[in-house]
Amino acid sequence: MGWIADRMVSGTVTLAIAAVGSALTTILFAFASPAWPGWAFMLLAAVAGFCVSGWNGVQIAEVARRSPPEMVAETAAGSVILVFLSNMLAPVSFAAFVAFTDRFDLAFMLAGAFSLICLPLLYGLDRDGDKAGPRPGGRASQEVLNPPHA
């Protein structure tokens, strides 16, 4: 996803795409059944893996890029702590929900819906993106590092 964020769309758009992809693939698992062919499970798992775990580097890069230079370490570390906290609490919450309701399908739907919580937080960040400066490796940063000769 880092390649996508660097070359195709912004980091925030990439994070929004990942959130929607995570939600859709997780919700699709709610409808999975033993009647599904093995290749369908593998394809869904591959797409889910890309969406659900491929965003981490983009998120850290966006946090670092938008942080004041003297606060990059603190903001990046703080964001990683929040991500790992959710990585600890989500499986426990999923298991508790299934234990109380005996419904895996609803648990997957709810987990998918939670993937969308970040969308309102991401909305509008790109409008302020110019204040954050060019992305490392992007065209603008290349021109700063290697200005054209007059």
PDB file of C-alpha atoms in Angstrom:
ATOM      1  CA  MET A   1       0.000   0.000   0.000  1.00  0.00           C
ATOM      2  CA  GLY A   2       2.982   2.286   0.460  1.00  0.00           C
ATOM      3  CA  TRP A   3       3.666   2.070  -3.252  1.00  0.00           C
ATOM      4  CA  ILE A   4       0.053   3.031  -3.957  1.00  0.00           C
ATOM      5  CA  ALA A   5       0.249   5.970  -1.537  1.00  0.00           C
ATOM      6  CA  ASP A   6       3.511   7.214  -3.057  1.00  0.00           C
ATOM      7  CA  ARG A   7       2.622   6.856  -6.723  1.00  0.00           C
ATOM      8  CA  MET A   8      -1.122   6.770  -7.265  1.00  0.00           C
ATOM      9  CA  VAL A   9      -3.103   8.544  -4.534  1.00  0.00           C
ATOM     10  CA  SER A  10      -2.374  10.280  -1.246  1.00  0.00           C
ATOM     11  CA  GLY A  11      -1.698   8.464   2.003  1.00  0.00           C
ATOM     12  CA  THR A  12      -5.059   9.452   3.428  1.00  0.00           C
ATOM     13  CA  VAL A  13      -6.898   8.176   0.351  1.00  0.00           C
ATOM     14  CA  THR A  14      -4.920   4.928   0.609  1.00  0.00           C
ATOM     15  CA  LEU A  15      -5.928   4.616   4.276  1.00  0.00           C
ATOM     16  CA  ALA A  16      -9.585   5.219   3.361  1.00  0.00           C
ATOM     17  CA  ILE A  17      -9.389   2.566   0.637  1.00  0.00           C
ATOM     18  CA  ALA A  18      -7.851   0.147   3.135  1.00  0.00           C
ATOM     19  CA  ALA A  19     -10.628   0.860   5.658  1.00  0.00           C
ATOM     20  CA  VAL A  20     -13.376   0.219   3.121  1.00  0.00           C
ATOM     21  CA  GLY A  21     -11.581  -2.890   1.828  1.00  0.00           C
ATOM     22  CA  SER A  22     -11.135  -4.159   5.389  1.00  0.00           C
ATOM     23  CA  ALA A  23     -14.805  -3.594   6.137  1.00  0.00           C
ATOM     24  CA  LEU A  24     -16.027  -5.289   2.973  1.00  0.00           C
ATOM     25  CA  THR A  25     -13.774  -8.339   3.240  1.00  0.00           C
ATOM     26  CA  THR A  26     -14.492  -8.795   6.954  1.00  0.00           C
ATOM     27  CA  ILE A  27     -18.241  -8.545   6.343  1.00  0.00           C
ATOM     28  CA  LEU A  28     -17.934 -11.063   3.487  1.00  0.00           C
ATOM     29  CA  PHE A  29     -16.505 -13.560   5.981  1.00  0.00           C
ATOM     30  CA  ALA A  30     -19.880 -13.326   7.777  1.00  0.00           C
ATOM     31  CA  PHE A  31     -21.474 -14.943   4.738  1.00  0.00           C
ATOM     32  CA  ALA A  32     -18.855 -17.670   4.272  1.00  0.00           C
ATOM     33  CA  SER A  33     -20.037 -21.241   4.474  1.00  0.00           C
ATOM     34  CA  PRO A  34     -18.569 -24.729   4.075  1.00  0.00           C
ATOM     35  CA  ALA A  35     -20.194 -24.779   0.622  1.00  0.00           C
ATOM     36  CA  TRP A  36     -17.691 -22.176  -0.603  1.00  0.00           C
ATOM     37  CA  PRO A  37     -14.851 -23.591  -2.693  1.00  0.00           C
ATOM     38  CA  GLY A  38     -11.395 -23.464  -1.139  1.00  0.00           C
ATOM     39  CA  TRP A  39     -10.096 -21.004  -3.729  1.00  0.00           C
ATOM     40  CA  ALA A  40     -12.842 -18.507  -2.729  1.00  0.00           C
ATOM     41  CA  PHE A  41     -11.714 -18.592   0.904  1.00  0.00           C
ATOM     42  CA  MET A  42      -8.079 -18.178  -0.148  1.00  0.00           C
ATOM     43  CA  LEU A  43      -8.870 -15.262  -2.454  1.00  0.00           C
ATOM     44  CA  LEU A  44     -10.960 -13.531   0.203  1.00  0.00           C
ATOM     45  CA  ALA A  45      -8.253 -14.132   2.806  1.00  0.00           C
ATOM     46  CA  ALA A  46      -5.564 -12.712   0.484  1.00  0.00           C
ATOM     47  CA  VAL A  47      -7.565  -9.561  -0.276  1.00  0.00           C
ATOM     48  CA  ALA A  48      -8.484  -9.205   3.405  1.00  0.00           C
ATOM     49  CA  GLY A  49      -4.847  -9.599   4.425  1.00  0.00           C
ATOM     50  CA  PHE A  50      -3.797  -6.889   1.970  1.00  0.00           C
ATOM     51  CA  CYS A  51      -6.475  -4.493   3.219  1.00  0.00           C
ATOM     52  CA  VAL A  52      -6.421  -5.336   6.907  1.00  0.00           C
ATOM     53  CA  SER A  53      -2.648  -5.293   7.414  1.00  0.00           C
ATOM     54  CA  GLY A  54      -1.174  -3.414   4.461  1.00  0.00           C
ATOM     55  CA  TRP A  55      -1.985   0.058   5.775  1.00  0.00           C
ATOM     56  CA  ASN A  56       0.348   0.163   8.800  1.00  0.00           C
ATOM     57  CA  GLY A  57       3.365   1.620   7.026  1.00  0.00           C
ATOM     58  CA  VAL A  58       1.234   4.231   5.283  1.00  0.00           C
ATOM     59  CA  GLN A  59      -0.315   5.242   8.611  1.00  0.00           C
ATOM     60  CA  ILE A  60       3.058   5.639  10.320  1.00  0.00           C
ATOM     61  CA  ALA A  61       4.418   7.611   7.345  1.00  0.00           C
ATOM     62  CA  GLU A  62       1.390   9.932   7.363  1.00  0.00           C
ATOM     63  CA  VAL A  63       1.681  10.507  11.116  1.00  0.00           C
ATOM     64  CA  ALA A  64       5.398  11.255  10.760  1.00  0.00           C
ATOM     65  CA  ARG A  65       4.863  13.514   7.756  1.00  0.00           C
ATOM     66  CA  ARG A  66       2.209  15.555   9.531  1.00  0.00           C
ATOM     67  CA  SER A  67       4.084  15.802  12.840  1.00  0.00           C
ATOM     68  CA  PRO A  68       6.274  18.725  13.834  1.00  0.00           C
ATOM     69  CA  PRO A  69       9.870  17.637  13.074  1.00  0.00           C
ATOM     70  CA  GLU A  70      10.833  17.615  16.747  1.00  0.00           C
ATOM     71  CA  MET A  71       7.832  15.383  17.615  1.00  0.00           C
ATOM     72  CA  VAL A  72       8.043  12.670  14.921  1.00  0.00           C
ATOM     73  CA  ALA A  73       9.263   9.954  17.307  1.00  0.00           C
ATOM     74  CA  GLU A  74       6.611  10.712  19.918  1.00  0.00           C
ATOM     75  CA  THR A  75       3.693  10.930  17.499  1.00  0.00           C
ATOM     76  CA  ALA A  76       4.726   7.823  15.563  1.00  0.00           C
ATOM     77  CA  ALA A  77       5.214   5.854  18.787  1.00  0.00           C
ATOM     78  CA  GLY A  78       1.894   7.070  20.176  1.00  0.00           C
ATOM     79  CA  SER A  79       0.030   6.046  17.046  1.00  0.00           C
ATOM     80  CA  VAL A  80       1.665   2.607  17.070  1.00  0.00           C
ATOM     81  CA  ILE A  81       0.685   2.137  20.722  1.00  0.00           C
ATOM     82  CA  LEU A  82      -2.953   2.840  19.836  1.00  0.00           C
ATOM     83  CA  VAL A  83      -2.828   0.399  16.901  1.00  0.00           C
ATOM     84  CA  PHE A  84      -1.308  -2.364  19.042  1.00  0.00           C
ATOM     85  CA  LEU A  85      -3.823  -1.689  21.808  1.00  0.00           C
ATOM     86  CA  SER A  86      -6.626  -2.265  19.326  1.00  0.00           C
ATOM     87  CA  ASN A  87      -4.814  -5.377  18.074  1.00  0.00           C
ATOM     88  CA  MET A  88      -4.968  -6.736  21.624  1.00  0.00           C
ATOM     89  CA  LEU A  89      -8.549  -5.733  22.400  1.00  0.00           C
ATOM     90  CA  ALA A  90     -10.236  -6.607  19.100  1.00  0.00           C
ATOM     91  CA  PRO A  91      -9.717 -10.415  19.209  1.00  0.00           C
ATOM     92  CA  VAL A  92     -10.813 -10.554  22.848  1.00  0.00           C
ATOM     93  CA  SER A  93     -13.910  -8.477  22.059  1.00  0.00           C
ATOM     94  CA  PHE A  94     -14.682 -10.660  19.029  1.00  0.00           C
ATOM     95  CA  ALA A  95     -14.387 -13.841  21.124  1.00  0.00           C
ATOM     96  CA  ALA A  96     -16.502 -12.390  23.941  1.00  0.00           C
ATOM     97  CA  PHE A  97     -19.180 -11.320  21.473  1.00  0.00           C
ATOM     98  CA  VAL A  98     -19.297 -14.821  19.962  1.00  0.00           C
ATOM     99  CA  ALA A  99     -19.363 -16.407  23.436  1.00  0.00           C
ATOM    100  CA  PHE A 100     -22.344 -14.287  24.476  1.00  0.00           C
ATOM    101  CA  THR A 101     -24.297 -14.404  21.212  1.00  0.00           C
ATOM    102  CA  ASP A 102     -23.115 -17.648  19.597  1.00  0.00           C
ATOM    103  CA  ARG A 103     -23.124 -15.678  16.299  1.00  0.00           C
ATOM    104  CA  PHE A 104     -19.943 -15.550  14.244  1.00  0.00           C
ATOM    105  CA  ASP A 105     -21.763 -13.842  11.384  1.00  0.00           C
ATOM    106  CA  LEU A 106     -22.773 -10.857  13.517  1.00  0.00           C
ATOM    107  CA  ALA A 107     -19.292 -10.701  15.014  1.00  0.00           C
ATOM    108  CA  PHE A 108     -17.733 -10.428  11.545  1.00  0.00           C
ATOM    109  CA  MET A 109     -20.280  -7.788  10.496  1.00  0.00           C
ATOM    110  CA  LEU A 110     -19.602  -5.736  13.607  1.00  0.00           C
ATOM    111  CA  ALA A 111     -15.837  -6.070  13.174  1.00  0.00           C
ATOM    112  CA  GLY A 112     -16.190  -4.920   9.575  1.00  0.00           C
ATOM    113  CA  ALA A 113     -18.256  -1.924  10.633  1.00  0.00           C
ATOM    114  CA  PHE A 114     -15.570  -0.915  13.135  1.00  0.00           C
ATOM    115  CA  SER A 115     -13.102  -0.687  10.241  1.00  0.00           C
ATOM    116  CA  LEU A 116     -15.047   2.318   8.999  1.00  0.00           C
ATOM    117  CA  ILE A 117     -14.628   4.384  12.184  1.00  0.00           C
ATOM    118  CA  CYS A 118     -11.538   6.077  10.761  1.00  0.00           C
ATOM    119  CA  LEU A 119     -13.281   7.452   7.652  1.00  0.00           C
ATOM    120  CA  PRO A 120     -14.676  10.596   9.309  1.00  0.00           C
ATOM    121  CA  LEU A 121     -11.260  11.174  10.886  1.00  0.00           C
ATOM    122  CA  LEU A 122      -9.532  10.955   7.494  1.00  0.00           C
ATOM    123  CA  TYR A 123     -12.034  13.195   5.729  1.00  0.00           C
ATOM    124  CA  GLY A 124     -10.529  16.536   4.855  1.00  0.00           C
ATOM    125  CA  LEU A 125      -6.934  15.733   5.782  1.00  0.00           C
ATOM    126  CA  ASP A 126      -5.777  16.005   2.168  1.00  0.00           C
ATOM    127  CA  ARG A 127      -7.071  19.559   1.964  1.00  0.00           C
ATOM    128  CA  ASP A 128      -4.529  20.403   4.665  1.00  0.00           C
ATOM    129  CA  GLY A 129      -1.926  18.108   3.081  1.00  0.00           C
ATOM    130  CA  ASP A 130      -0.043  20.935   1.367  1.00  0.00           C
ATOM    131  CA  LYS A 131       0.842  22.327   4.788  1.00  0.00           C
ATOM    132  CA  ALA A 132       2.534  19.026   5.622  1.00  0.00           C
ATOM    133  CA  GLY A 133       4.958  19.243   2.710  1.00  0.00           C
ATOM    134  CA  PRO A 134       5.877  16.771  -0.004  1.00  0.00           C
ATOM    135  CA  ARG A 135       5.836  13.014   0.537  1.00  0.00           C
ATOM    136  CA  PRO A 136       9.244  11.331   0.683  1.00  0.00           C
ATOM    137  CA  GLY A 137       9.991   9.794  -2.686  1.00  0.00           C
ATOM    138  CA  GLY A 138       7.256  11.787  -4.418  1.00  0.00           C
ATOM    139  CA  ARG A 139       7.898  14.021  -7.406  1.00  0.00           C
ATOM    140  CA  ALA A 140       7.928  17.218  -5.326  1.00  0.00           C
ATOM    141  CA  SER A 141      10.548  15.876  -2.927  1.00  0.00           C
ATOM    142  CA  GLN A 142      12.709  14.737  -5.842  1.00  0.00           C
ATOM    143  CA  GLU A 143      12.652  18.271  -7.233  1.00  0.00           C
ATOM    144  CA  VAL A 144      13.704  19.664  -3.850  1.00  0.00           C
ATOM    145  CA  LEU A 145      16.550  17.148  -3.564  1.00  0.00           C
ATOM    146  CA  ASN A 146      17.615  17.476  -7.207  1.00  0.00           C
ATOM    147  CA  PRO A 147      16.561  20.891  -8.503  1.00  0.00           C
ATOM    148  CA  PRO A 148      16.562  21.340 -12.269  1.00  0.00           C
ATOM    149  CA  HIS A 149      19.570  23.237 -13.591  1.00  0.00           C
ATOM    150  CA  ALA A 150      18.865  26.655 -15.036  1.00  0.00           C
TER     151      ALA A 150
END
